[in-house]
CSV table of C-alpha atoms in Angstrom, one decimal:
chain,number,residue,atom,x,y,z
T,1,UNK,CA,-82.5,-27.4,82.0
T,2,UNK,CA,-80.3,-27.7,79.0
T,3,UNK,CA,-81.5,-25.7,76.1
T,4,UNK,CA,-82.4,-28.7,73.9
T,5,UNK,CA,-82.8,-32.1,75.4
T,6,UNK,CA,-83.3,-35.4,73.7
T,7,UNK,CA,-83.5,-38.9,75.0
T,8,UNK,CA,-80.2,-40.3,73.6
T,9,UNK,CA,-81.7,-43.8,73.2
T,10,UNK,CA,-80.9,-46.0,71.6
T,11,UNK,CA,-84.3,-46.5,70.2
T,12,UNK,CA,-85.0,-49.7,68.4
T,13,UNK,CA,-88.1,-50.5,66.3
T,14,UNK,CA,-89.0,-53.2,63.9
T,15,UNK,CA,-89.3,-52.5,60.2
T,16,UNK,CA,-92.6,-51.0,59.3
T,17,UNK,CA,-93.3,-49.7,62.8
T,18,UNK,CA,-93.7,-46.0,63.8
T,19,UNK,CA,-90.6,-44.4,65.4
T,20,UNK,CA,-91.3,-41.6,67.8
T,21,UNK,CA,-88.5,-39.2,68.6
T,22,UNK,CA,-88.9,-36.5,71.3
T,23,UNK,CA,-87.2,-33.2,72.3
T,24,UNK,CA,-87.8,-30.6,74.9
T,25,UNK,CA,-86.4,-27.1,74.9
T,26,UNK,CA,-85.9,-24.0,77.0
T,27,UNK,CA,-87.3,-20.5,76.4
T,28,UNK,CA,-84.0,-19.3,74.7
T,29,UNK,CA,-84.5,-21.6,71.7
T,30,UNK,CA,-88.2,-21.4,71.3
T,31,UNK,CA,-88.7,-19.8,67.8
T,32,UNK,CA,-88.1,-22.4,65.2
T,33,UNK,CA,-87.2,-26.1,65.3
T,34,UNK,CA,-85.4,-28.5,63.0
T,35,UNK,CA,-84.8,-32.2,62.7
T,36,UNK,CA,-81.5,-33.3,61.2
T,37,UNK,CA,-80.6,-36.8,60.4
T,38,UNK,CA,-77.0,-37.9,60.8
T,39,UNK,CA,-75.7,-41.3,59.5
T,40,UNK,CA,-72.7,-42.7,61.3
T,41,UNK,CA,-69.6,-40.9,60.3
T,42,UNK,CA,-71.5,-38.5,58.0
T,43,UNK,CA,-72.7,-34.9,58.2
T,44,UNK,CA,-76.1,-33.8,59.5
T,45,UNK,CA,-78.8,-33.4,56.8
T,46,UNK,CA,-82.0,-31.3,57.4
T,47,UNK,CA,-85.2,-33.5,57.1
T,48,UNK,CA,-87.9,-31.3,58.7
T,49,UNK,CA,-88.5,-27.8,60.0
T,50,UNK,CA,-91.5,-26.5,62.0
T,51,UNK,CA,-92.3,-23.1,63.2
T,52,UNK,CA,-95.8,-23.1,64.6
T,53,UNK,CA,-97.9,-25.2,66.8
T,54,UNK,CA,-99.4,-28.4,65.4
T,55,UNK,CA,-98.3,-31.0,62.9
T,56,UNK,CA,-96.3,-30.8,59.7
T,57,UNK,CA,-96.2,-33.8,57.4
T,58,UNK,CA,-93.7,-34.6,54.7
T,59,UNK,CA,-93.9,-38.1,53.3
T,60,UNK,CA,-93.3,-40.6,56.0
T,61,UNK,CA,-92.2,-37.9,58.4
T,62,UNK,CA,-94.4,-35.8,60.7
T,63,UNK,CA,-93.0,-33.1,63.0
T,64,UNK,CA,-95.2,-32.0,66.0
T,65,UNK,CA,-94.7,-28.8,67.9
T,66,UNK,CA,-96.3,-27.9,71.2
T,67,UNK,CA,-95.0,-24.5,72.4
T,68,UNK,CA,-97.0,-24.5,75.6
T,69,UNK,CA,-95.3,-27.7,76.7
T,70,UNK,CA,-92.0,-26.8,75.0
T,71,UNK,CA,-92.0,-30.0,73.2
T,72,UNK,CA,-91.3,-31.0,69.7
T,73,UNK,CA,-91.3,-34.5,68.3
T,74,UNK,CA,-90.7,-36.4,65.0
T,75,UNK,CA,-92.7,-39.4,63.9
T,76,UNK,CA,-91.4,-41.7,61.2
T,77,UNK,CA,-94.1,-44.0,59.7
T,78,UNK,CA,-93.3,-47.3,58.1
T,79,UNK,CA,-89.8,-47.2,59.4
T,80,UNK,CA,-87.1,-48.6,57.1
T,81,UNK,CA,-83.6,-50.0,57.9
T,82,UNK,CA,-82.3,-47.1,55.9
T,83,UNK,CA,-83.8,-44.7,58.6
T,84,UNK,CA,-81.3,-46.0,61.0
T,85,UNK,CA,-79.3,-43.0,62.1
T,86,UNK,CA,-78.9,-40.4,64.8
T,87,UNK,CA,-81.7,-37.8,64.8
T,88,UNK,CA,-80.8,-34.4,66.0
T,89,UNK,CA,-83.3,-31.9,67.3
T,90,UNK,CA,-82.3,-28.3,67.0
T,91,UNK,CA,-83.9,-25.0,68.0
T,92,UNK,CA,-83.2,-21.4,67.3
T,93,UNK,CA,-84.0,-18.2,69.3
T,94,UNK,CA,-84.9,-15.9,66.4
T,95,UNK,CA,-81.8,-16.1,64.3
T,96,UNK,CA,-82.0,-19.3,62.4
T,97,UNK,CA,-78.3,-19.4,61.6
T,98,UNK,CA,-77.6,-20.1,65.2
T,99,UNK,CA,-78.9,-23.5,65.9
T,100,UNK,CA,-78.8,-25.2,69.4
T,101,UNK,CA,-78.7,-28.9,68.9
T,102,UNK,CA,-79.6,-31.7,71.3
T,103,UNK,CA,-77.3,-34.7,71.8
T,104,UNK,CA,-79.3,-36.8,69.3
T,105,UNK,CA,-81.3,-39.9,69.4
T,106,UNK,CA,-79.8,-43.1,67.8
T,107,UNK,CA,-82.5,-45.0,66.0
T,108,UNK,CA,-82.1,-48.5,64.8
T,109,UNK,CA,-84.7,-50.1,62.5
T,110,UNK,CA,-84.5,-53.8,62.5
T,111,UNK,CA,-85.4,-55.7,59.4
V,1,UNK,CA,-68.4,-28.1,43.8
V,2,UNK,CA,-71.6,-29.8,44.4
V,3,UNK,CA,-71.4,-29.7,48.2
V,4,UNK,CA,-69.5,-28.1,51.1
V,5,UNK,CA,-65.9,-29.3,50.9
V,6,UNK,CA,-63.7,-29.5,54.0
V,7,UNK,CA,-60.0,-30.3,54.3
V,8,UNK,CA,-58.3,-32.1,55.8
V,9,UNK,CA,-60.8,-34.8,56.5
V,10,UNK,CA,-58.5,-36.0,59.3
V,11,UNK,CA,-55.8,-34.2,61.2
V,12,UNK,CA,-53.7,-35.6,64.1
V,13,UNK,CA,-51.5,-33.1,65.9
V,14,UNK,CA,-49.6,-32.7,69.1
V,15,UNK,CA,-50.6,-30.6,72.0
V,16,UNK,CA,-49.4,-27.1,71.6
V,17,UNK,CA,-49.3,-27.1,67.8
V,18,UNK,CA,-51.2,-24.7,65.4
V,19,UNK,CA,-53.8,-26.1,63.0
V,20,UNK,CA,-55.8,-24.8,60.1
V,21,UNK,CA,-59.1,-26.3,58.9
V,22,UNK,CA,-60.4,-25.2,55.5
V,23,UNK,CA,-64.0,-24.9,54.3
V,24,UNK,CA,-65.2,-24.4,50.7
V,25,UNK,CA,-68.9,-23.6,50.7
V,26,UNK,CA,-71.5,-24.3,48.1
V,27,UNK,CA,-71.2,-21.9,45.2
V,28,UNK,CA,-73.4,-18.9,45.7
V,29,UNK,CA,-74.0,-19.4,49.4
V,30,UNK,CA,-73.2,-16.2,51.2
V,31,UNK,CA,-73.6,-17.5,54.8
V,32,UNK,CA,-71.0,-19.8,56.3
V,33,UNK,CA,-71.0,-21.5,59.7
V,34,UNK,CA,-68.6,-23.4,61.9
V,35,UNK,CA,-69.8,-25.9,64.3
V,36,UNK,CA,-67.9,-28.4,66.5
V,37,UNK,CA,-69.2,-31.9,67.3
V,38,UNK,CA,-67.7,-33.9,70.1
V,39,UNK,CA,-68.3,-37.7,70.4
V,40,UNK,CA,-71.9,-38.4,71.5
V,41,UNK,CA,-72.9,-34.7,71.3
V,42,UNK,CA,-74.8,-32.6,68.9
V,43,UNK,CA,-73.0,-29.9,66.9
V,44,UNK,CA,-72.1,-26.8,68.9
V,45,UNK,CA,-72.2,-23.4,67.2
V,46,UNK,CA,-68.8,-21.6,66.9
V,47,UNK,CA,-69.0,-18.7,64.3
V,48,UNK,CA,-71.2,-17.4,61.6
V,49,UNK,CA,-70.0,-15.4,58.5
V,50,UNK,CA,-72.3,-13.3,56.3
V,51,UNK,CA,-70.1,-12.5,53.4
V,52,UNK,CA,-66.6,-11.6,54.5
V,53,UNK,CA,-67.5,-10.5,58.0
V,54,UNK,CA,-68.0,-12.6,61.2
V,55,UNK,CA,-71.5,-11.6,62.0
V,56,UNK,CA,-71.5,-13.7,65.2
V,57,UNK,CA,-68.4,-15.3,66.8
V,58,UNK,CA,-70.0,-15.8,70.2
V,59,UNK,CA,-69.5,-19.6,70.1
V,60,UNK,CA,-65.7,-19.5,69.9
V,61,UNK,CA,-64.5,-21.0,73.2
V,62,UNK,CA,-61.5,-18.8,73.7
V,63,UNK,CA,-58.9,-16.6,71.9
V,64,UNK,CA,-57.0,-19.6,70.7
V,65,UNK,CA,-59.7,-20.1,68.1
V,66,UNK,CA,-60.0,-17.7,65.1
V,67,UNK,CA,-61.7,-17.8,61.7
V,68,UNK,CA,-61.5,-15.8,58.5
V,69,UNK,CA,-63.2,-15.6,55.2
V,70,UNK,CA,-61.3,-13.0,53.3
V,71,UNK,CA,-63.0,-13.1,50.0
V,72,UNK,CA,-66.5,-14.2,51.1
V,73,UNK,CA,-66.1,-17.8,49.9
V,74,UNK,CA,-63.5,-20.1,51.4
V,75,UNK,CA,-63.1,-20.0,55.2
V,76,UNK,CA,-60.2,-21.1,57.4
V,77,UNK,CA,-60.7,-22.0,61.1
V,78,UNK,CA,-57.4,-21.5,63.0
V,79,UNK,CA,-56.6,-23.1,66.3
V,80,UNK,CA,-53.5,-22.0,68.2
V,81,UNK,CA,-51.7,-23.9,71.0
V,82,UNK,CA,-54.0,-26.9,70.6
V,83,UNK,CA,-55.2,-28.8,73.7
V,84,UNK,CA,-56.4,-32.3,74.0
V,85,UNK,CA,-59.9,-31.0,74.7
V,86,UNK,CA,-60.0,-29.4,71.2
V,87,UNK,CA,-60.3,-32.9,69.8
V,88,UNK,CA,-63.6,-33.1,67.9
V,89,UNK,CA,-65.1,-33.1,64.4
V,90,UNK,CA,-65.2,-29.5,63.1
V,91,UNK,CA,-68.2,-29.1,60.8
V,92,UNK,CA,-68.6,-26.3,58.3
V,93,UNK,CA,-72.0,-25.5,56.8
V,94,UNK,CA,-73.3,-23.0,54.3
V,95,UNK,CA,-76.7,-21.7,53.3
V,96,UNK,CA,-78.2,-19.7,50.5
V,97,UNK,CA,-79.5,-16.1,51.0
V,98,UNK,CA,-83.1,-17.6,50.9
V,99,UNK,CA,-82.3,-20.4,53.2
V,100,UNK,CA,-80.3,-20.3,56.5
V,101,UNK,CA,-81.7,-17.3,58.1
V,102,UNK,CA,-85.2,-18.1,56.9
V,103,UNK,CA,-85.4,-21.8,57.0
V,104,UNK,CA,-82.6,-23.0,59.2
V,105,UNK,CA,-81.5,-25.3,56.3
V,106,UNK,CA,-77.8,-25.5,56.6
V,107,UNK,CA,-75.8,-27.7,54.2
V,108,UNK,CA,-73.0,-29.4,56.2
V,109,UNK,CA,-69.7,-30.6,54.9
V,110,UNK,CA,-68.3,-34.0,56.0
V,111,UNK,CA,-66.2,-32.4,58.7
V,112,UNK,CA,-62.6,-32.3,59.7
V,113,UNK,CA,-61.8,-34.8,62.5
V,114,UNK,CA,-59.2,-33.2,64.7
V,115,UNK,CA,-57.2,-35.3,67.2
V,116,UNK,CA,-54.8,-33.7,69.6
V,117,UNK,CA,-52.4,-36.0,71.2
């Protein structure tokens, strides 16, 4: 198993729908998790971090972590066309400077 | 500056040449990172500086790659005898003392796109 795996998509949802992005990880990167958003041709930007089991909400974004299943997800409610981007899941094994990224999932929100 | 600045934004070189990529982090950020992103992939860790010293260079792929940060601010990634497989976007990031190691919040620059012909 790769250390961080994501469904590369593309994922297409209509405007206003919930977009669900998923990520699984190996034991080596099992401490902290991060979701970065990357617009085409731009640099990654942190949108959510999560460290413990359960849900963490920030505006329209909710991150969910299940350490027993080694699974982390990002839900985007009321999706907007401006949410169209690649979403990168990243994990760290204790030193948060050294992030291991997945390949990213391309999300398209259709007006 | 307001954000992480990287130069050049694009670099085309021939196989076997030497290249330098420069990164100017956010003022006050002591931690600096280099990542590499190939097409269709996520960023891949190369090296981490805390101040002037390389705290972790375990991601450098081989001895053709070297990075310095002599005064604890600007960093230069150096690639010798470039190969076509080195073609990628080289991303620099920085973080504040309270961020990075605690929060994983890295502020990325726009990257330097390297193409080796």
